[in-house]
Short mmCIF file of C-alpha atoms and ligand atoms in Angstrom, two decimals:
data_model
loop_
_atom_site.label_atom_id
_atom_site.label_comp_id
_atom_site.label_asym_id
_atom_site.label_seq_id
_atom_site.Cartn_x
_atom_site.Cartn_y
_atom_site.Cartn_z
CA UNK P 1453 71.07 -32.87 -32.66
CA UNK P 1454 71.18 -34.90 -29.34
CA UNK P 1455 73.27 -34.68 -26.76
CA UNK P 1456 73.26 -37.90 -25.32
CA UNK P 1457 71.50 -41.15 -27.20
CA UNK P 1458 70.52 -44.26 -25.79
CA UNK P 1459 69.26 -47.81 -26.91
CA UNK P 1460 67.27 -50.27 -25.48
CA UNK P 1461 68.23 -53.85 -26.75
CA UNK P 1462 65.93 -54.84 -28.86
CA UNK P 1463 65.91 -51.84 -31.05
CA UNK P 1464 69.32 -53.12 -32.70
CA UNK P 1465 67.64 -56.30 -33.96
CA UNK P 1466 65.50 -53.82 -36.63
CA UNK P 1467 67.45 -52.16 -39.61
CA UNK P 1468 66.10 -48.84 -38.70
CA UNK P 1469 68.13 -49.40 -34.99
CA UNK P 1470 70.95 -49.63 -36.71
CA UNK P 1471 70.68 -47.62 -38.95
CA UNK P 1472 70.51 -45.06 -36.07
CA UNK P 1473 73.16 -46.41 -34.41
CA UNK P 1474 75.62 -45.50 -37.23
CA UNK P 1475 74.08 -42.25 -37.65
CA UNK P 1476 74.94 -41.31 -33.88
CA UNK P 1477 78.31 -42.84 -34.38
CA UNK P 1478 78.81 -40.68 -37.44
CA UNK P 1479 77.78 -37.31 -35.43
CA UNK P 1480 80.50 -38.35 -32.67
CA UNK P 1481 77.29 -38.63 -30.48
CA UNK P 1482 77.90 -40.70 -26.74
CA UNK P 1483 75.74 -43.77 -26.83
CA UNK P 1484 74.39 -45.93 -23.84
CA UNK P 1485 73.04 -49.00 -23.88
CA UNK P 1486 70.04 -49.18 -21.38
CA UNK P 1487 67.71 -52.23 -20.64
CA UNK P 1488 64.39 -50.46 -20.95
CA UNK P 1489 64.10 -46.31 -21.06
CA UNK P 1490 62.63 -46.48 -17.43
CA UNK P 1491 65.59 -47.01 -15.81
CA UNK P 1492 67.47 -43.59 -17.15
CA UNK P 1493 67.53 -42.31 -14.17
CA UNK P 1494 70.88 -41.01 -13.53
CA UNK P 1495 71.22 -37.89 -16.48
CA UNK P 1496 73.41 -35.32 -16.18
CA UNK P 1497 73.24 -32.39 -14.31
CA UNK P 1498 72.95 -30.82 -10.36
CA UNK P 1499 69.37 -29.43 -10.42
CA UNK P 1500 65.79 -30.70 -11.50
CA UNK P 1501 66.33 -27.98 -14.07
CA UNK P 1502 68.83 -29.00 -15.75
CA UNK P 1503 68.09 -32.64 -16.21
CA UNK P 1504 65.14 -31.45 -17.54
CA UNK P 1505 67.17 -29.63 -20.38
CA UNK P 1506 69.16 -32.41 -20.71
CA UNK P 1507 66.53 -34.88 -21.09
CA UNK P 1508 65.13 -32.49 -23.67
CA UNK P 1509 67.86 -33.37 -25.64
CA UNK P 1510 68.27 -36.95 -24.83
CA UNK P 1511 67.03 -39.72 -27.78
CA UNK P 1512 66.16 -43.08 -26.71
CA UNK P 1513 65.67 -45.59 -29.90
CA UNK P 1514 63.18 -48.52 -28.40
CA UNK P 1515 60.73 -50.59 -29.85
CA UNK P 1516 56.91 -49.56 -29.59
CA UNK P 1517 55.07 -52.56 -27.26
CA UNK P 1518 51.74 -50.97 -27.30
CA UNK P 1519 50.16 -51.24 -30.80
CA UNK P 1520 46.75 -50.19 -29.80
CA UNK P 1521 46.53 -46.89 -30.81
CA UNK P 1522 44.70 -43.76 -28.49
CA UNK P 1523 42.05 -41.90 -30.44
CA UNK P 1524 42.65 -38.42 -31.49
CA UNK P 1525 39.70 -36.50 -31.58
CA UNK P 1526 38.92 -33.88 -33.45
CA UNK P 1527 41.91 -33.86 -35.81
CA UNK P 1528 41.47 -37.91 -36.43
CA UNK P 1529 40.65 -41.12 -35.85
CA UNK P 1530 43.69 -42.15 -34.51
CA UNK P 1531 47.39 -41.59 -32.97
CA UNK P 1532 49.84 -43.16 -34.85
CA UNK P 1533 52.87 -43.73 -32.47
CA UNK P 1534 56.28 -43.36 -34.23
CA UNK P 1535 57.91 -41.33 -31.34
CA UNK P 1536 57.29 -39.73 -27.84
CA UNK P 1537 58.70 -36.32 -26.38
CA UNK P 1538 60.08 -33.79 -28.24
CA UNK P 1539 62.84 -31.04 -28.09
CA UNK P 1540 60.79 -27.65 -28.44
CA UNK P 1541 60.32 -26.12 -25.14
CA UNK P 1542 57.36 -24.48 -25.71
CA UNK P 1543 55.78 -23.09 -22.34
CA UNK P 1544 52.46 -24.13 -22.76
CA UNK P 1545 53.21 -27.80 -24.24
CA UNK P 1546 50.67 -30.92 -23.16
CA UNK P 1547 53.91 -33.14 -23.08
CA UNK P 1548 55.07 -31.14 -20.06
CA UNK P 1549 52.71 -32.99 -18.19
CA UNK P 1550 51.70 -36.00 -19.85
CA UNK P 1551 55.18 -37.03 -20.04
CA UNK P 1552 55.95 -36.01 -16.42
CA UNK P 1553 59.47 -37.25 -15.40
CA UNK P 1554 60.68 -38.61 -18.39
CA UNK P 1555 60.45 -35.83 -21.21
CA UNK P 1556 63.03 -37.74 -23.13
CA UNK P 1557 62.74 -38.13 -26.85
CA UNK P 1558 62.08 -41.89 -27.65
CA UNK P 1559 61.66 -42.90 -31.46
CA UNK P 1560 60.16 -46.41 -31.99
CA UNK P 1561 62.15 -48.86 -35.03
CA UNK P 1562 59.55 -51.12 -35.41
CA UNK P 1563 57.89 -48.97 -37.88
CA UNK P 1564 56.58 -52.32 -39.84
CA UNK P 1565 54.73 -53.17 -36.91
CA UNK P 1566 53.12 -50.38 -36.34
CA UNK P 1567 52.17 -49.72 -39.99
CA UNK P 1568 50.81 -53.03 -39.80
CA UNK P 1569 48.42 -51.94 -36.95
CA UNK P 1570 46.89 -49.07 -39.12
CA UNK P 1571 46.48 -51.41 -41.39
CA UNK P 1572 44.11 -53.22 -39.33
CA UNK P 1573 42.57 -50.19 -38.02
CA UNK P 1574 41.46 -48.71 -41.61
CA UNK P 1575 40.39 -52.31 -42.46
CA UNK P 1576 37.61 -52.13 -39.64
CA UNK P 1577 36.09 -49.17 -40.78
CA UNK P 1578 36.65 -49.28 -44.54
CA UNK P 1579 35.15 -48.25 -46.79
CA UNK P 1580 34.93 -45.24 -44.45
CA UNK P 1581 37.99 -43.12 -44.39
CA UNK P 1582 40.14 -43.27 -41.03
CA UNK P 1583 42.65 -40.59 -40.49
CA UNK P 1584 45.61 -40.80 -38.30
CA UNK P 1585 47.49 -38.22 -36.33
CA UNK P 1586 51.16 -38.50 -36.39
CA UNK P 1587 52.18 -35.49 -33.98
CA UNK P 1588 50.22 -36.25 -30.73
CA UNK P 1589 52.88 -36.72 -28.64
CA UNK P 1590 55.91 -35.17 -30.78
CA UNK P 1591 57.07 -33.65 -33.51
CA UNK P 1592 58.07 -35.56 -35.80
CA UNK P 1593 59.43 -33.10 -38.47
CA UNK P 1594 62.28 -32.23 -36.32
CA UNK P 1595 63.34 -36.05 -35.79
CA UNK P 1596 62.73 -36.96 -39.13
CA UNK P 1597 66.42 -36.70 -40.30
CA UNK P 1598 67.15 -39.30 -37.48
CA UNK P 1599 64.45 -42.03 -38.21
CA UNK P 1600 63.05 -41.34 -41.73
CA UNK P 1601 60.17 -42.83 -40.15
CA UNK P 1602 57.36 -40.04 -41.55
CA UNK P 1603 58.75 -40.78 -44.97
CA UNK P 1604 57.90 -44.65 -44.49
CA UNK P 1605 54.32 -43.52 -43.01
CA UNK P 1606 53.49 -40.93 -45.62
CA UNK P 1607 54.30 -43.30 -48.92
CA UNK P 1608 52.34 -46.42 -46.81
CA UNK P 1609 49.09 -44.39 -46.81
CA UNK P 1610 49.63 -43.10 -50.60
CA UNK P 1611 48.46 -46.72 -50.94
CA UNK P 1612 45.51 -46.56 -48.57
CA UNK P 1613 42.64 -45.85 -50.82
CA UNK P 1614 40.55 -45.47 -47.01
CA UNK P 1615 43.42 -44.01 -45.02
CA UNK P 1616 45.10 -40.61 -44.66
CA UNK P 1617 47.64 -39.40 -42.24
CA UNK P 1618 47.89 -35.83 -41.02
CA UNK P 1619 50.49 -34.03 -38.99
CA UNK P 1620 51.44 -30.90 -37.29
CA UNK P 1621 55.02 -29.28 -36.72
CA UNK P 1622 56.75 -26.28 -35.86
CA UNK P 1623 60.16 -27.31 -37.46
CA UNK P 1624 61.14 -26.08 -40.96
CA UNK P 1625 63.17 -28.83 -42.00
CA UNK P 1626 61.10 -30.90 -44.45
CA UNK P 1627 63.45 -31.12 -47.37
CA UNK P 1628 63.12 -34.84 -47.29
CA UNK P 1629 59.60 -35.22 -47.07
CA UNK P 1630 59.04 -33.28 -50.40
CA UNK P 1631 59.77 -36.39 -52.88
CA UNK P 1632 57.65 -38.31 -51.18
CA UNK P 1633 54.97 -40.20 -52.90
CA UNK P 1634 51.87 -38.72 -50.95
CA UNK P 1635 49.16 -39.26 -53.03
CA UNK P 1636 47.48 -36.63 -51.65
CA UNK P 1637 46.59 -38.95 -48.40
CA UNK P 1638 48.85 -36.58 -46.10
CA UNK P 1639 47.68 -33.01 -44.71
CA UNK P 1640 50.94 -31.49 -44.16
CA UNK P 1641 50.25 -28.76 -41.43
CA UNK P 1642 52.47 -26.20 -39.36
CA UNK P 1643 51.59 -24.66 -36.20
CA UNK P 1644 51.70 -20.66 -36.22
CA UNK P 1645 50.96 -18.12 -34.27
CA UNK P 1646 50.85 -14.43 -33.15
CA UNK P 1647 54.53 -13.00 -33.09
CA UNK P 1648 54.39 -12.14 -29.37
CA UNK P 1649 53.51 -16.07 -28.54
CA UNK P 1650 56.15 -17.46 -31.03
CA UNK P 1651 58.32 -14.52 -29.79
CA UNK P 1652 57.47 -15.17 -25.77
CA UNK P 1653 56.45 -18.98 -25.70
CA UNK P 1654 58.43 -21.25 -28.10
CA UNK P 1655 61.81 -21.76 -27.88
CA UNK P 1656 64.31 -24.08 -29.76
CA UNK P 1657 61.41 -23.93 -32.38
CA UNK P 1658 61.49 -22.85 -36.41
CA UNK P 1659 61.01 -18.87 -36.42
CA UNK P 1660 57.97 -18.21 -38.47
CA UNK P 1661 59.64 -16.93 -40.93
CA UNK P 1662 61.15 -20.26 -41.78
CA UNK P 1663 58.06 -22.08 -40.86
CA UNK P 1664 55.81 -20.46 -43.74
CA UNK P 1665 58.87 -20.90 -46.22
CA UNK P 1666 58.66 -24.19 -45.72
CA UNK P 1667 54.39 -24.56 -46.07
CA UNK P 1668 55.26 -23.13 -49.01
CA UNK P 1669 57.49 -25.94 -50.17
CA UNK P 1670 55.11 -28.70 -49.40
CA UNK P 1671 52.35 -26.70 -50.87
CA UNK P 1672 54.96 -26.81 -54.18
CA UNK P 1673 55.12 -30.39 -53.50
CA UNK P 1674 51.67 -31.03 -53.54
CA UNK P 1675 50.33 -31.67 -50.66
CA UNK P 1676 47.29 -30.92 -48.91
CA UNK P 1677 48.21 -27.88 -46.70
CA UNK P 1678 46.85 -26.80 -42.89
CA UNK P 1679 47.83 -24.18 -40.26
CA UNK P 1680 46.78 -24.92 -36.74
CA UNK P 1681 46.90 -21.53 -34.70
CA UNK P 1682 47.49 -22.91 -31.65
CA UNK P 1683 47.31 -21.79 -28.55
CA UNK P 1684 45.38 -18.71 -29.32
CA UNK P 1685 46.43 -16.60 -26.79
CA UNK P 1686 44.33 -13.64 -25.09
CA UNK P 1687 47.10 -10.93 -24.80
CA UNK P 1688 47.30 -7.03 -25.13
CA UNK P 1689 47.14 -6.29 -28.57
CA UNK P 1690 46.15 -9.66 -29.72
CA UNK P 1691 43.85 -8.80 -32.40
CA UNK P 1692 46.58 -6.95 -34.56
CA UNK P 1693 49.25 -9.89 -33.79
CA UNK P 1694 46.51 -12.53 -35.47
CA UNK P 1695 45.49 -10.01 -37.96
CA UNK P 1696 49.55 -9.69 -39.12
CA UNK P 1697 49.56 -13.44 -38.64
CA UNK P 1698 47.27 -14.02 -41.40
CA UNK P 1699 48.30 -11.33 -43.61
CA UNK P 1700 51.69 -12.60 -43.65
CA UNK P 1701 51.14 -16.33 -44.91
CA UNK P 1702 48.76 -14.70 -47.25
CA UNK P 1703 51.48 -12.54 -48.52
CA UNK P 1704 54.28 -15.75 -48.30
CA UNK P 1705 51.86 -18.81 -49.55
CA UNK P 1706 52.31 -19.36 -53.15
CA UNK P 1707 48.71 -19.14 -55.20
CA UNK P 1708 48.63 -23.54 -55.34
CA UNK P 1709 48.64 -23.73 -51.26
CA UNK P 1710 45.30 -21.83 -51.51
CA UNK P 1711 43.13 -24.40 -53.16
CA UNK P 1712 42.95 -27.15 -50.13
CA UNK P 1713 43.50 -25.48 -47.17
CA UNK P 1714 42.87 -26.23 -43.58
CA UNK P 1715 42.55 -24.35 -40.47
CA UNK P 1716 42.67 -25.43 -36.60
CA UNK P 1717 42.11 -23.18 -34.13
CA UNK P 1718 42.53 -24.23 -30.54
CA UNK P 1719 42.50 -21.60 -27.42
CA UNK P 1720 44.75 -21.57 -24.69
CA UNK P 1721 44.01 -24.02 -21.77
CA UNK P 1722 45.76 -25.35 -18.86
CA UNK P 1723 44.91 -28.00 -16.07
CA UNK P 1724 46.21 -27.13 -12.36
CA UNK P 1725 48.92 -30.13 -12.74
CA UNK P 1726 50.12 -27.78 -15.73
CA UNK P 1727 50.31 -24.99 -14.54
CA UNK P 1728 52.70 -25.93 -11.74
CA UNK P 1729 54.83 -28.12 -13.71
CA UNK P 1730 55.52 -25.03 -16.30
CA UNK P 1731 55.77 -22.21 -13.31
CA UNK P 1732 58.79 -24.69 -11.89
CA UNK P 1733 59.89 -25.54 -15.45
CA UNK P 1734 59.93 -22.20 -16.90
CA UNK P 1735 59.66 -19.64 -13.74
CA UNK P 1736 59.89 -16.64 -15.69
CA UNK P 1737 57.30 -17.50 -18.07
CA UNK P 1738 54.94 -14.49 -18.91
CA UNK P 1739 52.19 -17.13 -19.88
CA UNK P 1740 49.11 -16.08 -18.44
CA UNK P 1741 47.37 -18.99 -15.84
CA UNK P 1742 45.29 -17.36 -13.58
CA UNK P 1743 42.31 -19.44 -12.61
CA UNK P 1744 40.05 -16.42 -12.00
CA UNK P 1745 40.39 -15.24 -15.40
CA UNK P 1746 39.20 -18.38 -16.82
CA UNK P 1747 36.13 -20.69 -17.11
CA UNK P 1748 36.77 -24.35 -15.89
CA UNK P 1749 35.56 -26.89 -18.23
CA UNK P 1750 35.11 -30.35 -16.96
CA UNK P 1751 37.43 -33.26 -17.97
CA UNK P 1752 36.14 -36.65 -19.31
CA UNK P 1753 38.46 -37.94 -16.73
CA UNK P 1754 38.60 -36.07 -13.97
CA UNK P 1755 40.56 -33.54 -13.82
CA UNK P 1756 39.31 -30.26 -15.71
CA UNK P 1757 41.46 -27.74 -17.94
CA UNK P 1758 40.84 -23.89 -17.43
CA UNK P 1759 39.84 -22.35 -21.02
CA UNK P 1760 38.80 -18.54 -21.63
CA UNK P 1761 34.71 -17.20 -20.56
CA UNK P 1762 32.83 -17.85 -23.48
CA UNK P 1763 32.84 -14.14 -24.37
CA UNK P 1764 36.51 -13.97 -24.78
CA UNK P 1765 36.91 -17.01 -26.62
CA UNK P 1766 33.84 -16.31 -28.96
CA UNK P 1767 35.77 -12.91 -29.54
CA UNK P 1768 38.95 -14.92 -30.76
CA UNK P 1769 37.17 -17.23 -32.54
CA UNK P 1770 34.77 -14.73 -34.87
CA UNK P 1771 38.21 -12.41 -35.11
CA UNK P 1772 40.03 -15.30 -36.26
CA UNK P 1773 37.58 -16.79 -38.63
CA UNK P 1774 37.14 -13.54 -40.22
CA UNK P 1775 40.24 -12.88 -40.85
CA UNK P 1776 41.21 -16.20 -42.51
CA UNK P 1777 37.72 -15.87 -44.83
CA UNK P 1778 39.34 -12.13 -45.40
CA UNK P 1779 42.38 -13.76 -47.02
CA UNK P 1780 41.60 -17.26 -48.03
CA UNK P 1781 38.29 -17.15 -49.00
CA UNK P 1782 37.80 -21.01 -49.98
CA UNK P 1783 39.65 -22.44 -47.12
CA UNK P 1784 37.86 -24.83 -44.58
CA UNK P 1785 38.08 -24.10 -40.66
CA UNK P 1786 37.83 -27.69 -39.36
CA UNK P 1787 37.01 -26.89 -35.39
CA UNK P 1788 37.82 -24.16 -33.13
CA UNK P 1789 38.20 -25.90 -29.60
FE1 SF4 G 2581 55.41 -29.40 -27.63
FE2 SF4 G 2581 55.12 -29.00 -30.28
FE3 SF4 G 2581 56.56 -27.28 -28.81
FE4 SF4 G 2581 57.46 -29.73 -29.27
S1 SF4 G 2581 57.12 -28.13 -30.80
S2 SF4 G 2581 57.51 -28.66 -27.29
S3 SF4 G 2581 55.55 -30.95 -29.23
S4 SF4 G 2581 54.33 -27.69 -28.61
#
């Protein structure tokens, strides 16, 4: 629930604006009215800390301008932007520094619009199948009982006979998304992860607990099911927090979620920008960012992240595999990165 919301003009001229609008009004939620989200500069609170925390839990409804979508390599084609920011405050999160000063949750009405782009984008490459990635820069299971916007994107590419959407979240609350008419074109995933990361790392996210309940309701449902264990973390005693990691979803999955089943399994990295954005963000974070632990792998653009020595992250990655193979014989490990 946010604290604060905020709407730029144009978004009450689509019926998903207002439909926001009398949501917020409902909750008893303050509302602003603000020309464009780049001029919310004056937030609450004395220190750069606290703004933060109360941007974190700050919605601004605006229309999406840019309809050219990123690429989203290696989970899909394509981003498909329905919202930016998000309200976890997980340590290690990319939006710490790819949103920079405004980590601000902004959800996008024009949802025709941008359905309209995919549209155009699986068109191109059909009859080749073109996947698109609905959580690059949020999460949109936790905002989905705002905008209902996943909902609209999920029963669009049920039609696509060449598109397919996928998604990753660390929120349990997908009640809503279970009726959907999916088709099968959605890969429903959740993020998981050793208890002492979840434990040390993600806060104001789903416990796992609740997490795996809920993969098993969309497994019910029908849908295609993935886990992304991400980051996998080096840390004492890591390989019997994965190993209890995957024997508890085998123990919680119900027998259907075992038939298509994906894994993603992406190592810890950081870039030097990162790290000092989290260490002010989060200074008592126990989240390991030494650079002379690590290996420095050069960016495509410049600036390079630091990932574990190849021995250390071909350790994680055979433990890992193993141990999924151990328990879910017929599932498919899509990358480890
Ligand atoms: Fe970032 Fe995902 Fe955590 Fe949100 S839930 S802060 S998007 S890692």
């Amino acid at each position: 629930m946010p604290e604060l919301v905020y709407f730029e003009p144009d978004a009450l001229e689509y019926p998903k604006g207002k439909q926001i609008l009398e949501w917020a009004k409902h909750h008893a939620l303050p509302v602003h009215m603000t020309t464009s989200h780049n001029r919310i500069t004056n937030l609450p609170g004395e220190t750069e800390l606290e703004k933060y925390k109360i941007a974190k839990n700050t919605l601004v409804v605006g229309i999406r301008k840019t309809l050219t979508f990123d690429t989203s390599k290696p989970s899909a084609e394509y981003a498909i932007p329905i919202a930016t920011g998000c309200m976890g405050h997980c340590h290690y999160c990319y939006l710490q520094t790819t949103l920079g000063a405004k980590p601000y949750i902004r959800v996008y009405v024009n949802i025709e619009d941008i359905l309209q782009a995919a549209h155009k984008y699986i068109e191109e490459r059909d009859p080749e199948v073109t996947r698109f990635e609905a959580a690059c820069t949020s999460d949109p299971v936790g905002i989905e009982h705002i905008t209902g916007s996943l909902k609209q994107l999920i029963e669009f590419m049920a039609d696509q006979p060449s598109g397919r959407l996928r998604f990753v979240t660390k929120y349990h609350h997908v009640d809503t998304l279970l009726d959907a008419r999916h088709n099968g074109h959605t890969r429903f995933r959740f993020s998981i992860n050793a208890d002492y990361v979840i434990r040390h790392f993600e806060p104001s996210t789903s416990s796992f607990q609740e997490r795996i309940t809920a993969a098993g309701k969309v497994a019910r449902a029908g849908y295609p099911l993935g886990f992304i264990i991400a980051p996998i973390i080096w840390h004492e005693g890591w390989e019997q927090g994965y190993a209890d990691l995957l024997s508890r979803v085998a123990e919680t999955l119900p027998p259907e979620a075992s038939s298509d089943l994906t894994f993603e399994l992406i190592q810890h990295r950081f870039t030097k920008t990162a790290k000092r954005v989290i260490e002010a963000r989060y200074p008592k974070t126990k989240l390991e960012m030494d650079e002379a632990k690590r290996k420095y792998k050069w960016g495509r653009w410049g600036q390079g992240k630091y990932v574990y020595p190849d021995e250390q992250a071909q350790a994680l990655r055979e433990f890992i595999t193993e141990k999924i193979f151990l328990h879910f014989p017929l599932a498919k490990i899509e990358y480890f990165t």
